[in-house]
mmCIF file of C-alpha atoms in Angstrom:
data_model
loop_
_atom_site.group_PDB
_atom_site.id
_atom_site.type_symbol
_atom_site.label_atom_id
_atom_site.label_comp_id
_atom_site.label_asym_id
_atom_site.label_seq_id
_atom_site.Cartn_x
_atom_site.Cartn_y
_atom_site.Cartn_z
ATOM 1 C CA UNK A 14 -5.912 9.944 1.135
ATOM 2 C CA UNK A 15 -7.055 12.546 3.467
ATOM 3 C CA UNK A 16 -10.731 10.607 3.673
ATOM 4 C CA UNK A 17 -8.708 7.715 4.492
ATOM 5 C CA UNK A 18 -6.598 9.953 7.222
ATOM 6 C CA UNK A 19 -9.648 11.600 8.501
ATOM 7 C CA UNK A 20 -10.966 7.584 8.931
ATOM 8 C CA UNK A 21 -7.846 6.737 10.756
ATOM 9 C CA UNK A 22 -7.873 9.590 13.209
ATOM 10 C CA UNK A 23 -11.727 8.403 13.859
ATOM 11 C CA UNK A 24 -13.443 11.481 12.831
ATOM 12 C CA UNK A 25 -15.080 10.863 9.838
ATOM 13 C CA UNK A 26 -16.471 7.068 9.206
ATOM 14 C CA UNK A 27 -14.806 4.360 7.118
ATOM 15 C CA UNK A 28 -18.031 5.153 4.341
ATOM 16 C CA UNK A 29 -16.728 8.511 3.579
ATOM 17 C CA UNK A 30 -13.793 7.770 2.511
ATOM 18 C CA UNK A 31 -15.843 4.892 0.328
ATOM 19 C CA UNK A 32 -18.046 7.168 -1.175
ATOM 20 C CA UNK A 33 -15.072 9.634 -2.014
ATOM 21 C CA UNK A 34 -14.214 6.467 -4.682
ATOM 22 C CA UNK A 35 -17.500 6.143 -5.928
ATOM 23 C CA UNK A 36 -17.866 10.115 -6.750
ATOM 24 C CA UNK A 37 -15.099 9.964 -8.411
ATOM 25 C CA UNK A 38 -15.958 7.323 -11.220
ATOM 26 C CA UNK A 39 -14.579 4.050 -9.786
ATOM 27 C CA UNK A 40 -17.393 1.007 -9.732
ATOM 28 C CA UNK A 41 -14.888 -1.276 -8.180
ATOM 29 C CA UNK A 42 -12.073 -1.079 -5.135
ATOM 30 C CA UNK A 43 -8.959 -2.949 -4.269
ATOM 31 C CA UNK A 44 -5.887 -3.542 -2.037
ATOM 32 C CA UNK A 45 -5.727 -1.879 1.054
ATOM 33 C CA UNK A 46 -7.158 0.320 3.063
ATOM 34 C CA UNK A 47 -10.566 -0.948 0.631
ATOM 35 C CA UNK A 48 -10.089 -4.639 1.748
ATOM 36 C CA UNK A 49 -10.212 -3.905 5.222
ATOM 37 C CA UNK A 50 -13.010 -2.634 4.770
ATOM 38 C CA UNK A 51 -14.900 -4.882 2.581
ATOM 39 C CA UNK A 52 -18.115 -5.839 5.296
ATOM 40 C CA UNK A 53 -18.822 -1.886 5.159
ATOM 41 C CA UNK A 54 -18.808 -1.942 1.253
ATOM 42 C CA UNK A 55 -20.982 -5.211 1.288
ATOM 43 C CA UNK A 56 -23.472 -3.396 3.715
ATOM 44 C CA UNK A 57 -23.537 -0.393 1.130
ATOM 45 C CA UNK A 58 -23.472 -2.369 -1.866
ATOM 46 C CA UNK A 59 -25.097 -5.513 -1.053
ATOM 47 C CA UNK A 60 -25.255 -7.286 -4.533
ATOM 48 C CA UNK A 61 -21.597 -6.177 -5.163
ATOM 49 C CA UNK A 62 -19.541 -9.428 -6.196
ATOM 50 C CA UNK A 63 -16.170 -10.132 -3.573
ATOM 51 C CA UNK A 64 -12.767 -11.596 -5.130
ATOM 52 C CA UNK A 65 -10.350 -12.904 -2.251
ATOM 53 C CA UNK A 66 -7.115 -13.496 -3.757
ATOM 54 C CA UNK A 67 -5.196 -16.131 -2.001
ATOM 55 C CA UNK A 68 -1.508 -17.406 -2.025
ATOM 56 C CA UNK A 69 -0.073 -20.603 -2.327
ATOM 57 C CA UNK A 70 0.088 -20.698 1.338
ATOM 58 C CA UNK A 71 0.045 -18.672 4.558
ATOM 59 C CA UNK A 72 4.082 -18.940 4.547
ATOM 60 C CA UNK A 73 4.478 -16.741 1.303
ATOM 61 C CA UNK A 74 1.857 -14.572 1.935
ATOM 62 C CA UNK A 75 3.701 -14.135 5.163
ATOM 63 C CA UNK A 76 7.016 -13.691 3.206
ATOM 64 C CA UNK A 77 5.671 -11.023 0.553
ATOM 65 C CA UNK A 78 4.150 -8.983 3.029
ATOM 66 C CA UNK A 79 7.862 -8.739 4.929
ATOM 67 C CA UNK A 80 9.007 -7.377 1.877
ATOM 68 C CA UNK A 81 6.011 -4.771 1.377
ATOM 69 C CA UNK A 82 6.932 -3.538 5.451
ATOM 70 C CA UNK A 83 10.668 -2.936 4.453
ATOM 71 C CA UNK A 84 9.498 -0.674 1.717
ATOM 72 C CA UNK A 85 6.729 0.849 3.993
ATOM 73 C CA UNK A 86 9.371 1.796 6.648
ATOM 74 C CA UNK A 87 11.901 3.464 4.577
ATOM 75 C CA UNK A 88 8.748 5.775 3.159
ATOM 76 C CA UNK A 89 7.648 6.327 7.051
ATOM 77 C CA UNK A 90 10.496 7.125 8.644
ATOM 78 C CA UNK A 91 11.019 10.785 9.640
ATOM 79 C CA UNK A 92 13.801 13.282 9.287
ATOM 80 C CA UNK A 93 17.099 13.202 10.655
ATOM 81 C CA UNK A 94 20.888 14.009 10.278
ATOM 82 C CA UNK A 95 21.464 10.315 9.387
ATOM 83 C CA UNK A 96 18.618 9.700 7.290
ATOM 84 C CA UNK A 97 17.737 13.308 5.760
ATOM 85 C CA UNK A 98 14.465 12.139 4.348
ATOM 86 C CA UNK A 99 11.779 14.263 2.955
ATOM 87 C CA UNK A 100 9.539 11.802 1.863
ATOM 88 C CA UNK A 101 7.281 12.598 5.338
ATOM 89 C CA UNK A 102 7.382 16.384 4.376
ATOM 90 C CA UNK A 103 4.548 15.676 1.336
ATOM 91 C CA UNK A 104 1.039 16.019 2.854
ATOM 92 C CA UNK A 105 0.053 12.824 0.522
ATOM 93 C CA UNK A 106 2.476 10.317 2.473
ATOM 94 C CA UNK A 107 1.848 11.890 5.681
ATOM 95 C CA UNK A 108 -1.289 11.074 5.375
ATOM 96 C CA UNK A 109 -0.845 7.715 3.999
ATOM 97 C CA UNK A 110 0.972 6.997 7.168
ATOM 98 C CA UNK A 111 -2.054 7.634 9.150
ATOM 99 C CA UNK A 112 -4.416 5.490 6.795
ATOM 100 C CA UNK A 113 -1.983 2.466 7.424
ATOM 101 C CA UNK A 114 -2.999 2.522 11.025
ATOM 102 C CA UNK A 115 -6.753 1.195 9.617
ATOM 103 C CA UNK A 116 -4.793 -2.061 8.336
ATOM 104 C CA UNK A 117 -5.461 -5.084 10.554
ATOM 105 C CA UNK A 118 -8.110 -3.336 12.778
ATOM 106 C CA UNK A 119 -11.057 -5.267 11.298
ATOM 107 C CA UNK A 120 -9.034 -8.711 12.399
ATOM 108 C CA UNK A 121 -9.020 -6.961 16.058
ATOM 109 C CA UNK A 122 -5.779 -5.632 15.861
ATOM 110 C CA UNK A 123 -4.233 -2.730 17.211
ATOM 111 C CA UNK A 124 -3.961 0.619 15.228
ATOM 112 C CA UNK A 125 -0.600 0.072 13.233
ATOM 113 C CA UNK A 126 -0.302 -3.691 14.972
ATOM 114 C CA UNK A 127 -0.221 -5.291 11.267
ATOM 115 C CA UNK A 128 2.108 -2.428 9.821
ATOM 116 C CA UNK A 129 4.398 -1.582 11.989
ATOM 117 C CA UNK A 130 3.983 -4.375 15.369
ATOM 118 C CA UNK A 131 4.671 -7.846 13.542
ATOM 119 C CA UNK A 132 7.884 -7.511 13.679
ATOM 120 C CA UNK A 133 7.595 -7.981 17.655
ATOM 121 C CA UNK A 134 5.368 -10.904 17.371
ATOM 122 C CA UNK A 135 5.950 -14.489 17.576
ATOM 123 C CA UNK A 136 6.417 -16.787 14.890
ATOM 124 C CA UNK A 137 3.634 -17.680 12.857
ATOM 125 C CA UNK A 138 1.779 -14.605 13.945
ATOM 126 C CA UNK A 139 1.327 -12.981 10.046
ATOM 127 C CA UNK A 140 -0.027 -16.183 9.027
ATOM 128 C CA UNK A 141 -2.493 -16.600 11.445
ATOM 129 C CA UNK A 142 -3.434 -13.039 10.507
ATOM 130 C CA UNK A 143 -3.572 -14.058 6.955
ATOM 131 C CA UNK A 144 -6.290 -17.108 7.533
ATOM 132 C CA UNK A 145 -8.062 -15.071 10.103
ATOM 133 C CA UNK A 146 -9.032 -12.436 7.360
ATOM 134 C CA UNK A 147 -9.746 -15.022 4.918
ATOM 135 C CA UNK A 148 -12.235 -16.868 7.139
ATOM 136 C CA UNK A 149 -13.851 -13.545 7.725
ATOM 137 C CA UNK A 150 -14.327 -12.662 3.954
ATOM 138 C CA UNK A 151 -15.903 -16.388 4.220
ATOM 139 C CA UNK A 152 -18.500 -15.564 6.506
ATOM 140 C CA UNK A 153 -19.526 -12.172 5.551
ATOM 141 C CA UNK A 154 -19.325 -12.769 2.021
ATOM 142 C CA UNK A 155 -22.585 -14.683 0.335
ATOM 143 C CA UNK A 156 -20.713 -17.917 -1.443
ATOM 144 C CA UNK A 157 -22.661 -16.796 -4.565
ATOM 145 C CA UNK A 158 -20.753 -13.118 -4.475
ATOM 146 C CA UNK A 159 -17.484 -15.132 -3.678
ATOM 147 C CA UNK A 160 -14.633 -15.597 -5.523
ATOM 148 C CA UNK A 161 -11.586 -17.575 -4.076
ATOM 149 C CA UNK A 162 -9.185 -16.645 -6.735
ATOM 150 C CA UNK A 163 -5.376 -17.428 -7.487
ATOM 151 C CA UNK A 164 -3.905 -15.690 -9.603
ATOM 152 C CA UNK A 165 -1.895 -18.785 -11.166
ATOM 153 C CA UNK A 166 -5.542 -19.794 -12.219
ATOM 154 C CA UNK A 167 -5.615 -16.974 -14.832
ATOM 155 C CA UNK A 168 -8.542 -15.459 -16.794
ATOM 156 C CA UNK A 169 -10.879 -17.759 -17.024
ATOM 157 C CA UNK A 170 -12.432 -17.794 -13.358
ATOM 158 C CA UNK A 171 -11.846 -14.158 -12.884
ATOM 159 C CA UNK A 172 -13.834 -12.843 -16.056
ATOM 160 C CA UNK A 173 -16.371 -15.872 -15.734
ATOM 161 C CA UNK A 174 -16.980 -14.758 -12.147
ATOM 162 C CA UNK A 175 -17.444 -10.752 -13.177
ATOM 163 C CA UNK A 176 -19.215 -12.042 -16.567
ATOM 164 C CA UNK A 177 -16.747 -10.160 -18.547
ATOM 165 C CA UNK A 178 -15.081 -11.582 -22.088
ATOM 166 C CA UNK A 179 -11.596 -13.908 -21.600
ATOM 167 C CA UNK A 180 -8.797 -12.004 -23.386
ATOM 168 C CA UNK A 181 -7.422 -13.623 -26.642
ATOM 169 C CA UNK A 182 -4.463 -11.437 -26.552
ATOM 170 C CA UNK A 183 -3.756 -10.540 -23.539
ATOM 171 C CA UNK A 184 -1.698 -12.322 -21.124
ATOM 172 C CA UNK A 185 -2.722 -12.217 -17.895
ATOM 173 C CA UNK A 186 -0.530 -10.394 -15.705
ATOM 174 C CA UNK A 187 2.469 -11.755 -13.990
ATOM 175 C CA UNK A 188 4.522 -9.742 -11.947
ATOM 176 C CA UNK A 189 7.180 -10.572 -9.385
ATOM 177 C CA UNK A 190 6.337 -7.600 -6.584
ATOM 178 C CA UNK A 191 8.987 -8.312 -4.375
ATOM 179 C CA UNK A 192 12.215 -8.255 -6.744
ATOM 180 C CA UNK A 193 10.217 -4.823 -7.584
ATOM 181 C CA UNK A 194 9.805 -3.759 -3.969
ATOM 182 C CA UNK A 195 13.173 -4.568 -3.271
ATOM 183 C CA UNK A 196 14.648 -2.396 -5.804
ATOM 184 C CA UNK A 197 11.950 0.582 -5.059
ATOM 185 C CA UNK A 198 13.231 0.017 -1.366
ATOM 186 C CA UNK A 199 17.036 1.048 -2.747
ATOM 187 C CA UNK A 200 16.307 3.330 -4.792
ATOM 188 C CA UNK A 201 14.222 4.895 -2.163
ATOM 189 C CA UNK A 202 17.131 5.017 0.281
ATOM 190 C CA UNK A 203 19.239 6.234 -2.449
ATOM 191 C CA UNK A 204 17.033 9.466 -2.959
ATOM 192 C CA UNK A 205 16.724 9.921 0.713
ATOM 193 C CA UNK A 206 20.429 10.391 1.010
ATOM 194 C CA UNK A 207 21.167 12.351 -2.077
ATOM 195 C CA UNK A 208 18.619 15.284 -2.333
ATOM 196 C CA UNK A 209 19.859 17.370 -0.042
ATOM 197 C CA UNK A 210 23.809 17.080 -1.203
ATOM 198 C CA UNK A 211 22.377 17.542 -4.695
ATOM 199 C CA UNK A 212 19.697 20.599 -3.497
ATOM 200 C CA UNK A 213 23.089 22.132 -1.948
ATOM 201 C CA UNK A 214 24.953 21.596 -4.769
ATOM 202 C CA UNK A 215 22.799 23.016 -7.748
ATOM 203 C CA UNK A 216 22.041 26.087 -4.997
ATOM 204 C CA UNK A 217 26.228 26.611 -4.751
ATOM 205 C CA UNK A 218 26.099 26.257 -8.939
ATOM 206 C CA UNK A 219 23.392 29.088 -9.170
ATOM 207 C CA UNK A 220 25.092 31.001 -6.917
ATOM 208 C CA UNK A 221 28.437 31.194 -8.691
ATOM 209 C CA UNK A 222 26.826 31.498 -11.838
ATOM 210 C CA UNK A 223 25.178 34.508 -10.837
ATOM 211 C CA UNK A 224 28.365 35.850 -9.466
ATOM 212 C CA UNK A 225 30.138 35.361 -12.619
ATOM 213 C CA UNK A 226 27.538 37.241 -14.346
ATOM 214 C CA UNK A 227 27.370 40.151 -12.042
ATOM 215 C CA UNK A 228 31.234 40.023 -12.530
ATOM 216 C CA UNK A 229 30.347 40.183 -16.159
ATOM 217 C CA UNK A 230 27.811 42.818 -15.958
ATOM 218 C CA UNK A 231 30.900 45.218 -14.408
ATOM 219 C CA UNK A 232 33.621 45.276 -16.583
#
């Protein structure tokens, strides 16, 4: 995360932070910030193969991504008496914070535009930015290091595109994000709110415990 930071502040280029991946083991990237940055990993790694995953349509991309910005904001928003917060005290999700500002920018955007500005855009606005990044994957991307993939289409195009064996046994994976997201949202709000009662509470406990045994330790 702090390659990624260091990106997003612009003093250290987008490849550093790639290269901090590869020397640590991983062959293969996903999800953002490594998708915004896929035409600098194609220029490093030129025979590398591409999967775009696509939705069903713009609309529930659009949808699923309002859902992933709810949970975003309750992690960046900073300390106060009404929201006592600590999550932006940890280094790590400071520094995510920065990093999200790289989202978008490769479609043009502003710094943060995609994160934290669609909310103040017009209708129809993350769905354009949706197509817009799949028709540049489209023209970067050699069609024969191209995979358009769905994930309703299951194994079979995936691991025949990477060359790898279809699992017998396995199910593919099938996950509903958003119920998740919404619940990580809650229970993110929850924790916000109740760590500092609780912190002040189990410091009160310890302290009349040890008064009871200093009590103790007198008679």
């Amino acid at each position: 995360s702090t390659a990624w930071a260091a990106y997003a502040d612009g003093t250290a280029p987008a490849q550093h932070a790639i290269m901090a991946a590869v020397n640590s083991g991983y062959d293969a990237t996903c999800d953002q910030p490594m998708a915004d940055v896929f035409a600098t990993q194609l220029e490093m790694f030129p025979d590398a193969k591409v999967v775009l995953t696509v939705r069903d349509s713009p609309e529930k991309w659009a949808a699923s991504w309002r859902v992933l910005m709810e949970f975003i904001e309750v992690q960046e928003r900073p300390f106060s008496l009404l929201y006592p917060t600590f999550i932006q005290f940890v280094p790590f999700m400071r520094n995510w914070k920065r990093m999200r500002d790289v989202m978008g920018i490769h479609l043009g955007l502003r710094p943060g535009q995609l994160v934290r500005g669609y909310k103040y855009e017009d209708e129809g606005w993350l769905e354009r930015q949706y197509e817009s990044h799949i028709a540049s994957v489209r023209e970067h991307v050699p069609k024969d290091q191209l995979l358009v993939f769905n994930v309703k289409e299951g194994w079979d195009p995936l691991c025949n595109f990477l060359e790898k064996d279809i699992p017998e046994t396995i199910p593919f994976p099938n996950v509903n994000e958003s119920r998740d997201l919404k619940r990580a949202t809650t229970m993110m709000k929850v924790v916000s709110y109740c760590w500092m009662p609780l912190l002040l509470g189990t410091g009160y406990a310890i302290s009349l415990t040890l008064r009871s045994l200093r009590k103790v330790k007198i008679s």
